[in-house]
mmCIF file with all atom_site columns, C-alpha atoms in Angstrom:
data_model
loop_
_atom_site.group_PDB
_atom_site.id
_atom_site.type_symbol
_atom_site.label_atom_id
_atom_site.label_alt_id
_atom_site.label_comp_id
_atom_site.label_asym_id
_atom_site.label_entity_id
_atom_site.label_seq_id
_atom_site.pdbx_PDB_ins_code
_atom_site.Cartn_x
_atom_site.Cartn_y
_atom_site.Cartn_z
_atom_site.occupancy
_atom_site.B_iso_or_equiv
_atom_site.pdbx_formal_charge
_atom_site.auth_seq_id
_atom_site.auth_comp_id
_atom_site.auth_asym_id
_atom_site.auth_atom_id
_atom_site.pdbx_PDB_model_num
ATOM 1   C CA . UNK Q 1 1   ? -14.043 -4.515  8.010   1.00 52.00 ? 1   UNK Q CA 1
ATOM 2   C CA . UNK Q 1 2   ? -13.422 -6.297  5.486   1.00 49.00 ? 2   UNK Q CA 1
ATOM 3   C CA . UNK Q 1 3   ? -15.742 -4.413  3.121   1.00 47.00 ? 3   UNK Q CA 1
ATOM 4   C CA . UNK Q 1 4   ? -13.061 -2.755  1.310   1.00 41.00 ? 4   UNK Q CA 1
ATOM 5   C CA . UNK Q 1 5   ? -13.747 0.338   -1.236  1.00 42.00 ? 5   UNK Q CA 1
ATOM 6   C CA . UNK Q 1 6   ? -11.057 1.124   -3.559  1.00 44.00 ? 6   UNK Q CA 1
ATOM 7   C CA . UNK Q 1 7   ? -11.613 4.856   -4.837  1.00 42.00 ? 7   UNK Q CA 1
ATOM 8   C CA . UNK Q 1 8   ? -11.039 5.166   -8.517  1.00 44.00 ? 8   UNK Q CA 1
ATOM 9   C CA . UNK Q 1 9   ? -9.923  8.385   -9.647  1.00 44.00 ? 9   UNK Q CA 1
ATOM 10  C CA . UNK Q 1 10  ? -11.301 9.295   -13.286 1.00 42.00 ? 10  UNK Q CA 1
ATOM 11  C CA . UNK Q 1 11  ? -9.650  12.558  -14.069 1.00 43.00 ? 11  UNK Q CA 1
ATOM 12  C CA . UNK Q 1 12  ? -7.362  11.495  -16.697 1.00 44.00 ? 12  UNK Q CA 1
ATOM 13  C CA . UNK Q 1 13  ? -9.423  8.648   -18.302 1.00 44.00 ? 13  UNK Q CA 1
ATOM 14  C CA . UNK Q 1 14  ? -9.908  10.447  -21.268 1.00 44.00 ? 14  UNK Q CA 1
ATOM 15  C CA . UNK Q 1 15  ? -5.599  10.216  -21.482 1.00 45.00 ? 15  UNK Q CA 1
ATOM 16  C CA . UNK Q 1 16  ? -6.356  6.722   -21.972 1.00 50.00 ? 16  UNK Q CA 1
ATOM 17  C CA . UNK Q 1 17  ? -9.481  5.375   -23.591 1.00 48.00 ? 17  UNK Q CA 1
ATOM 18  C CA . UNK Q 1 18  ? -8.726  1.384   -23.045 1.00 48.00 ? 18  UNK Q CA 1
ATOM 19  C CA . UNK Q 1 19  ? -8.616  2.012   -19.360 1.00 46.00 ? 19  UNK Q CA 1
ATOM 20  C CA . UNK Q 1 20  ? -11.900 0.384   -18.643 1.00 48.00 ? 20  UNK Q CA 1
ATOM 21  C CA . UNK Q 1 21  ? -11.889 -1.158  -21.969 1.00 46.00 ? 21  UNK Q CA 1
ATOM 22  C CA . UNK Q 1 22  ? -11.803 -4.858  -20.015 1.00 45.00 ? 22  UNK Q CA 1
ATOM 23  C CA . UNK Q 1 23  ? -14.650 -4.171  -17.631 1.00 45.00 ? 23  UNK Q CA 1
ATOM 24  C CA . UNK Q 1 24  ? -12.244 -3.165  -15.464 1.00 43.00 ? 24  UNK Q CA 1
ATOM 25  C CA . UNK Q 1 25  ? -10.867 -6.746  -15.050 1.00 39.00 ? 25  UNK Q CA 1
ATOM 26  C CA . UNK Q 1 26  ? -7.416  -5.666  -13.920 1.00 41.00 ? 26  UNK Q CA 1
ATOM 27  C CA . UNK Q 1 27  ? -7.921  -2.163  -12.287 1.00 40.00 ? 27  UNK Q CA 1
ATOM 28  C CA . UNK Q 1 28  ? -9.234  -3.505  -8.746  1.00 43.00 ? 28  UNK Q CA 1
ATOM 29  C CA . UNK Q 1 29  ? -6.220  -3.840  -6.130  1.00 43.00 ? 29  UNK Q CA 1
ATOM 30  C CA . UNK Q 1 30  ? -3.346  -3.192  -8.600  1.00 43.00 ? 30  UNK Q CA 1
ATOM 31  C CA . UNK Q 1 31  ? -4.288  -0.359  -10.529 1.00 47.00 ? 31  UNK Q CA 1
ATOM 32  C CA . UNK Q 1 32  ? -2.580  2.850   -10.292 1.00 48.00 ? 32  UNK Q CA 1
ATOM 33  C CA . UNK Q 1 33  ? -4.235  4.326   -7.527  1.00 55.00 ? 33  UNK Q CA 1
ATOM 34  C CA . UNK Q 1 34  ? -4.453  1.265   -5.402  1.00 65.00 ? 34  UNK Q CA 1
ATOM 35  C CA . UNK Q 1 35  ? -1.710  0.260   -3.476  1.00 78.00 ? 35  UNK Q CA 1
ATOM 36  C CA . UNK Q 1 36  ? -0.563  -3.376  -1.999  1.00 89.00 ? 36  UNK Q CA 1
ATOM 37  C CA . UNK Q 1 37  ? -2.287  -3.392  1.545   1.00 93.00 ? 37  UNK Q CA 1
ATOM 38  C CA . UNK Q 1 38  ? -2.272  -6.579  4.012   1.00 95.00 ? 38  UNK Q CA 1
ATOM 39  C CA . UNK Q 1 39  ? -5.475  -6.428  6.897   1.00 95.00 ? 39  UNK Q CA 1
ATOM 40  C CA . UNK Q 1 40  ? -4.887  -8.606  10.123  1.00 96.00 ? 40  UNK Q CA 1
ATOM 41  C CA . UNK Q 1 41  ? -7.739  -9.357  12.433  1.00 95.00 ? 41  UNK Q CA 1
ATOM 42  C CA . UNK Q 1 42  ? -5.748  -9.658  16.116  1.00 95.00 ? 42  UNK Q CA 1
ATOM 43  C CA . UNK Q 1 43  ? -8.845  -9.975  17.840  1.00 92.00 ? 43  UNK Q CA 1
ATOM 44  C CA . UNK Q 1 44  ? -9.673  -6.979  20.046  1.00 94.00 ? 44  UNK Q CA 1
ATOM 45  C CA . UNK Q 1 45  ? -7.774  -4.760  16.501  1.00 95.00 ? 45  UNK Q CA 1
ATOM 46  C CA . UNK Q 1 46  ? -7.195  -5.074  13.065  1.00 96.00 ? 46  UNK Q CA 1
ATOM 47  C CA . UNK Q 1 47  ? -3.657  -3.849  12.102  1.00 97.00 ? 47  UNK Q CA 1
ATOM 48  C CA . UNK Q 1 48  ? -3.743  -1.826  8.505   1.00 96.00 ? 48  UNK Q CA 1
ATOM 49  C CA . UNK Q 1 49  ? -0.284  -2.081  6.509   1.00 97.00 ? 49  UNK Q CA 1
ATOM 50  C CA . UNK Q 1 50  ? -0.087  -0.380  3.778   1.00 95.00 ? 50  UNK Q CA 1
ATOM 51  C CA . UNK Q 1 51  ? 2.711   0.054   1.061   1.00 93.00 ? 51  UNK Q CA 1
ATOM 52  C CA . UNK Q 1 52  ? 3.409   3.999   -0.009  1.00 91.00 ? 52  UNK Q CA 1
ATOM 53  C CA . UNK Q 1 53  ? 6.976   4.069   -1.040  1.00 87.00 ? 53  UNK Q CA 1
ATOM 54  C CA . UNK Q 1 54  ? 7.986   7.827   -2.702  1.00 83.00 ? 54  UNK Q CA 1
ATOM 55  C CA . UNK Q 1 55  ? 5.539   9.139   -0.398  1.00 89.00 ? 55  UNK Q CA 1
ATOM 56  C CA . UNK Q 1 56  ? 6.617   11.416  3.030   1.00 91.00 ? 56  UNK Q CA 1
ATOM 57  C CA . UNK Q 1 57  ? 4.508   11.654  5.600   1.00 93.00 ? 57  UNK Q CA 1
ATOM 58  C CA . UNK Q 1 58  ? 3.322   14.921  4.767   1.00 93.00 ? 58  UNK Q CA 1
ATOM 59  C CA . UNK Q 1 59  ? 1.840   14.082  1.716   1.00 93.00 ? 59  UNK Q CA 1
ATOM 60  C CA . UNK Q 1 60  ? -0.150  10.784  3.509   1.00 95.00 ? 60  UNK Q CA 1
ATOM 61  C CA . UNK Q 1 61  ? -4.041  12.191  4.792   1.00 95.00 ? 61  UNK Q CA 1
ATOM 62  C CA . UNK Q 1 62  ? -5.916  9.602   6.954   1.00 96.00 ? 62  UNK Q CA 1
ATOM 63  C CA . UNK Q 1 63  ? -9.972  11.007  6.917   1.00 96.00 ? 63  UNK Q CA 1
ATOM 64  C CA . UNK Q 1 64  ? -12.753 9.754   9.080   1.00 96.00 ? 64  UNK Q CA 1
ATOM 65  C CA . UNK Q 1 65  ? -15.943 9.983   8.368   1.00 94.00 ? 65  UNK Q CA 1
ATOM 66  C CA . UNK Q 1 66  ? -19.258 8.214   8.353   1.00 92.00 ? 66  UNK Q CA 1
ATOM 67  C CA . UNK Q 1 67  ? -17.850 5.071   9.191   1.00 92.00 ? 67  UNK Q CA 1
ATOM 68  C CA . UNK Q 1 68  ? -14.997 4.833   6.694   1.00 95.00 ? 68  UNK Q CA 1
ATOM 69  C CA . UNK Q 1 69  ? -12.045 5.373   6.746   1.00 95.00 ? 69  UNK Q CA 1
ATOM 70  C CA . UNK Q 1 70  ? -10.030 7.110   4.104   1.00 94.00 ? 70  UNK Q CA 1
ATOM 71  C CA . UNK Q 1 71  ? -6.535  6.865   3.346   1.00 94.00 ? 71  UNK Q CA 1
ATOM 72  C CA . UNK Q 1 72  ? -4.924  8.848   0.452   1.00 93.00 ? 72  UNK Q CA 1
ATOM 73  C CA . UNK Q 1 73  ? -1.077  10.393  -0.032  1.00 92.00 ? 73  UNK Q CA 1
ATOM 74  C CA . UNK Q 1 74  ? -0.722  13.014  -3.055  1.00 90.00 ? 74  UNK Q CA 1
ATOM 75  C CA . UNK Q 1 75  ? 3.082   14.358  -3.852  1.00 82.00 ? 75  UNK Q CA 1
ATOM 76  C CA . UNK Q 1 76  ? 4.052   16.407  -7.173  1.00 76.00 ? 76  UNK Q CA 1
ATOM 77  C CA . UNK Q 1 77  ? 6.946   17.970  -8.592  1.00 69.00 ? 77  UNK Q CA 1
ATOM 78  C CA . UNK Q 1 78  ? 8.087   20.475  -10.929 1.00 62.00 ? 78  UNK Q CA 1
ATOM 79  C CA . UNK Q 1 79  ? 7.412   18.543  -13.905 1.00 57.00 ? 79  UNK Q CA 1
ATOM 80  C CA . UNK Q 1 80  ? 10.962  19.606  -16.368 1.00 57.00 ? 80  UNK Q CA 1
ATOM 81  C CA . UNK Q 1 81  ? 12.393  17.268  -18.386 1.00 58.00 ? 81  UNK Q CA 1
ATOM 82  C CA . UNK Q 1 82  ? 15.978  18.675  -16.818 1.00 57.00 ? 82  UNK Q CA 1
ATOM 83  C CA . UNK Q 1 83  ? 17.351  19.219  -13.115 1.00 58.00 ? 83  UNK Q CA 1
ATOM 84  C CA . UNK Q 1 84  ? 19.645  22.079  -12.071 1.00 63.00 ? 84  UNK Q CA 1
ATOM 85  C CA . UNK Q 1 85  ? 22.901  19.620  -13.696 1.00 69.00 ? 85  UNK Q CA 1
ATOM 86  C CA . UNK Q 1 86  ? 20.268  19.328  -16.668 1.00 67.00 ? 86  UNK Q CA 1
ATOM 87  C CA . UNK Q 1 87  ? 21.056  15.188  -16.973 1.00 74.00 ? 87  UNK Q CA 1
ATOM 88  C CA . UNK Q 1 88  ? 17.368  14.252  -17.275 1.00 72.00 ? 88  UNK Q CA 1
ATOM 89  C CA . UNK Q 1 89  ? 15.750  12.961  -20.562 1.00 73.00 ? 89  UNK Q CA 1
ATOM 90  C CA . UNK Q 1 90  ? 12.798  11.901  -19.030 1.00 73.00 ? 90  UNK Q CA 1
ATOM 91  C CA . UNK Q 1 91  ? 10.998  12.174  -16.188 1.00 68.00 ? 91  UNK Q CA 1
ATOM 92  C CA . UNK Q 1 92  ? 7.779   10.589  -15.146 1.00 69.00 ? 92  UNK Q CA 1
ATOM 93  C CA . UNK Q 1 93  ? 7.670   10.327  -11.639 1.00 66.00 ? 93  UNK Q CA 1
ATOM 94  C CA . UNK Q 1 94  ? 7.039   13.797  -10.945 1.00 65.00 ? 94  UNK Q CA 1
ATOM 95  C CA . UNK Q 1 95  ? 3.183   12.903  -9.420  1.00 74.00 ? 95  UNK Q CA 1
ATOM 96  C CA . UNK Q 1 96  ? 1.788   10.499  -7.661  1.00 80.00 ? 96  UNK Q CA 1
ATOM 97  C CA . UNK Q 1 97  ? -1.674  9.899   -5.538  1.00 85.00 ? 97  UNK Q CA 1
ATOM 98  C CA . UNK Q 1 98  ? -3.773  7.300   -3.988  1.00 84.00 ? 98  UNK Q CA 1
ATOM 99  C CA . UNK Q 1 99  ? -6.696  6.984   -1.761  1.00 90.00 ? 99  UNK Q CA 1
ATOM 100 C CA . UNK Q 1 100 ? -8.412  3.844   -0.682  1.00 92.00 ? 100 UNK Q CA 1
ATOM 101 C CA . UNK Q 1 101 ? -11.486 3.395   1.871   1.00 93.00 ? 101 UNK Q CA 1
ATOM 102 C CA . UNK Q 1 102 ? -11.992 1.205   4.748   1.00 94.00 ? 102 UNK Q CA 1
ATOM 103 C CA . UNK Q 1 103 ? -15.034 0.020   6.247   1.00 94.00 ? 103 UNK Q CA 1
ATOM 104 C CA . UNK Q 1 104 ? -14.880 0.888   10.160  1.00 94.00 ? 104 UNK Q CA 1
ATOM 105 C CA . UNK Q 1 105 ? -18.362 0.197   11.876  1.00 90.00 ? 105 UNK Q CA 1
ATOM 106 C CA . UNK Q 1 106 ? -16.923 -2.187  14.425  1.00 91.00 ? 106 UNK Q CA 1
ATOM 107 C CA . UNK Q 1 107 ? -13.726 -0.218  15.104  1.00 94.00 ? 107 UNK Q CA 1
ATOM 108 C CA . UNK Q 1 108 ? -13.065 2.397   17.821  1.00 95.00 ? 108 UNK Q CA 1
ATOM 109 C CA . UNK Q 1 109 ? -12.633 5.706   15.821  1.00 94.00 ? 109 UNK Q CA 1
ATOM 110 C CA . UNK Q 1 110 ? -11.701 7.672   18.624  1.00 95.00 ? 110 UNK Q CA 1
ATOM 111 C CA . UNK Q 1 111 ? -8.671  5.603   19.407  1.00 96.00 ? 111 UNK Q CA 1
ATOM 112 C CA . UNK Q 1 112 ? -6.883  4.679   15.772  1.00 97.00 ? 112 UNK Q CA 1
ATOM 113 C CA . UNK Q 1 113 ? -3.353  5.196   15.655  1.00 97.00 ? 113 UNK Q CA 1
ATOM 114 C CA . UNK Q 1 114 ? -1.437  5.716   12.253  1.00 97.00 ? 114 UNK Q CA 1
ATOM 115 C CA . UNK Q 1 115 ? 2.499   5.547   11.986  1.00 97.00 ? 115 UNK Q CA 1
ATOM 116 C CA . UNK Q 1 116 ? 4.855   5.658   8.637   1.00 96.00 ? 116 UNK Q CA 1
ATOM 117 C CA . UNK Q 1 117 ? 8.184   4.020   8.290   1.00 96.00 ? 117 UNK Q CA 1
ATOM 118 C CA . UNK Q 1 118 ? 9.941   3.125   5.879   1.00 94.00 ? 118 UNK Q CA 1
ATOM 119 C CA . UNK Q 1 119 ? 7.529   3.587   2.912   1.00 93.00 ? 119 UNK Q CA 1
ATOM 120 C CA . UNK Q 1 120 ? 4.803   1.486   5.127   1.00 96.00 ? 120 UNK Q CA 1
ATOM 121 C CA . UNK Q 1 121 ? 1.696   3.272   6.853   1.00 97.00 ? 121 UNK Q CA 1
ATOM 122 C CA . UNK Q 1 122 ? 1.079   1.297   9.368   1.00 98.00 ? 122 UNK Q CA 1
ATOM 123 C CA . UNK Q 1 123 ? -3.028  1.746   11.177  1.00 97.00 ? 123 UNK Q CA 1
ATOM 124 C CA . UNK Q 1 124 ? -3.922  -0.029  14.103  1.00 97.00 ? 124 UNK Q CA 1
ATOM 125 C CA . UNK Q 1 125 ? -7.532  0.137   14.339  1.00 97.00 ? 125 UNK Q CA 1
ATOM 126 C CA . UNK Q 1 126 ? -8.828  -1.110  18.164  1.00 96.00 ? 126 UNK Q CA 1
ATOM 127 C CA . UNK Q 1 127 ? -12.023 -3.003  17.775  1.00 94.00 ? 127 UNK Q CA 1
ATOM 128 C CA . UNK Q 1 128 ? -15.549 -1.571  19.639  1.00 92.00 ? 128 UNK Q CA 1
ATOM 129 C CA . UNK Q 1 129 ? -16.147 -3.934  22.797  1.00 82.00 ? 129 UNK Q CA 1
ATOM 130 C CA . UNK Q 1 130 ? -18.797 -5.771  22.004  1.00 74.00 ? 130 UNK Q CA 1
ATOM 131 C CA . UNK Q 1 131 ? -21.024 -7.234  25.106  1.00 67.00 ? 131 UNK Q CA 1
ATOM 132 C CA . UNK Q 1 132 ? -22.528 -10.544 25.397  1.00 71.00 ? 132 UNK Q CA 1
ATOM 133 C CA . UNK Q 1 133 ? -26.390 -10.656 25.297  1.00 75.00 ? 133 UNK Q CA 1
ATOM 134 C CA . UNK Q 1 134 ? -26.878 -11.472 28.507  1.00 81.00 ? 134 UNK Q CA 1
ATOM 135 C CA . UNK Q 1 135 ? -28.972 -15.336 28.901  1.00 84.00 ? 135 UNK Q CA 1
ATOM 136 C CA . UNK Q 1 136 ? -31.971 -15.671 31.131  1.00 85.00 ? 136 UNK Q CA 1
ATOM 137 C CA . UNK Q 1 137 ? -35.014 -17.727 31.873  1.00 86.00 ? 137 UNK Q CA 1
ATOM 138 C CA . UNK Q 1 138 ? -38.389 -16.717 32.184  1.00 88.00 ? 138 UNK Q CA 1
ATOM 139 C CA . UNK Q 1 139 ? -40.611 -17.965 34.753  1.00 90.00 ? 139 UNK Q CA 1
ATOM 140 C CA . UNK Q 1 140 ? -43.942 -19.063 32.373  1.00 92.00 ? 140 UNK Q CA 1
ATOM 141 C CA . UNK Q 1 141 ? -46.936 -18.356 34.680  1.00 82.00 ? 141 UNK Q CA 1
#
């Protein structure tokens, strides 16, 4: 669960040739395609809280595949420089996207739940039930 894998969207890298100039030194958790995420271990479950301000619930998807849970969000609006009243001088918030994957190999994937409220996506991931190995003594013959 602690193995976090960030997804990098390199579609627009041609527009920013200096994006990886410092070898990704500043691009991990605070990159434009990332979000702030807290992960808590509560014994029998993990709680993941991800900040996704500006997104609607319909913009967010959570996919589970091959032991990974991928949270992604995308929204876009028409990118015109004016609104109905013609008041915009410049508009930069017309598109936003984010994607991040989490290793859920020790999680009961069938019972994961998620709720989005006030710009925060909260996911509850119950851990798989592990049984302690039985200890027994063999008779030496």
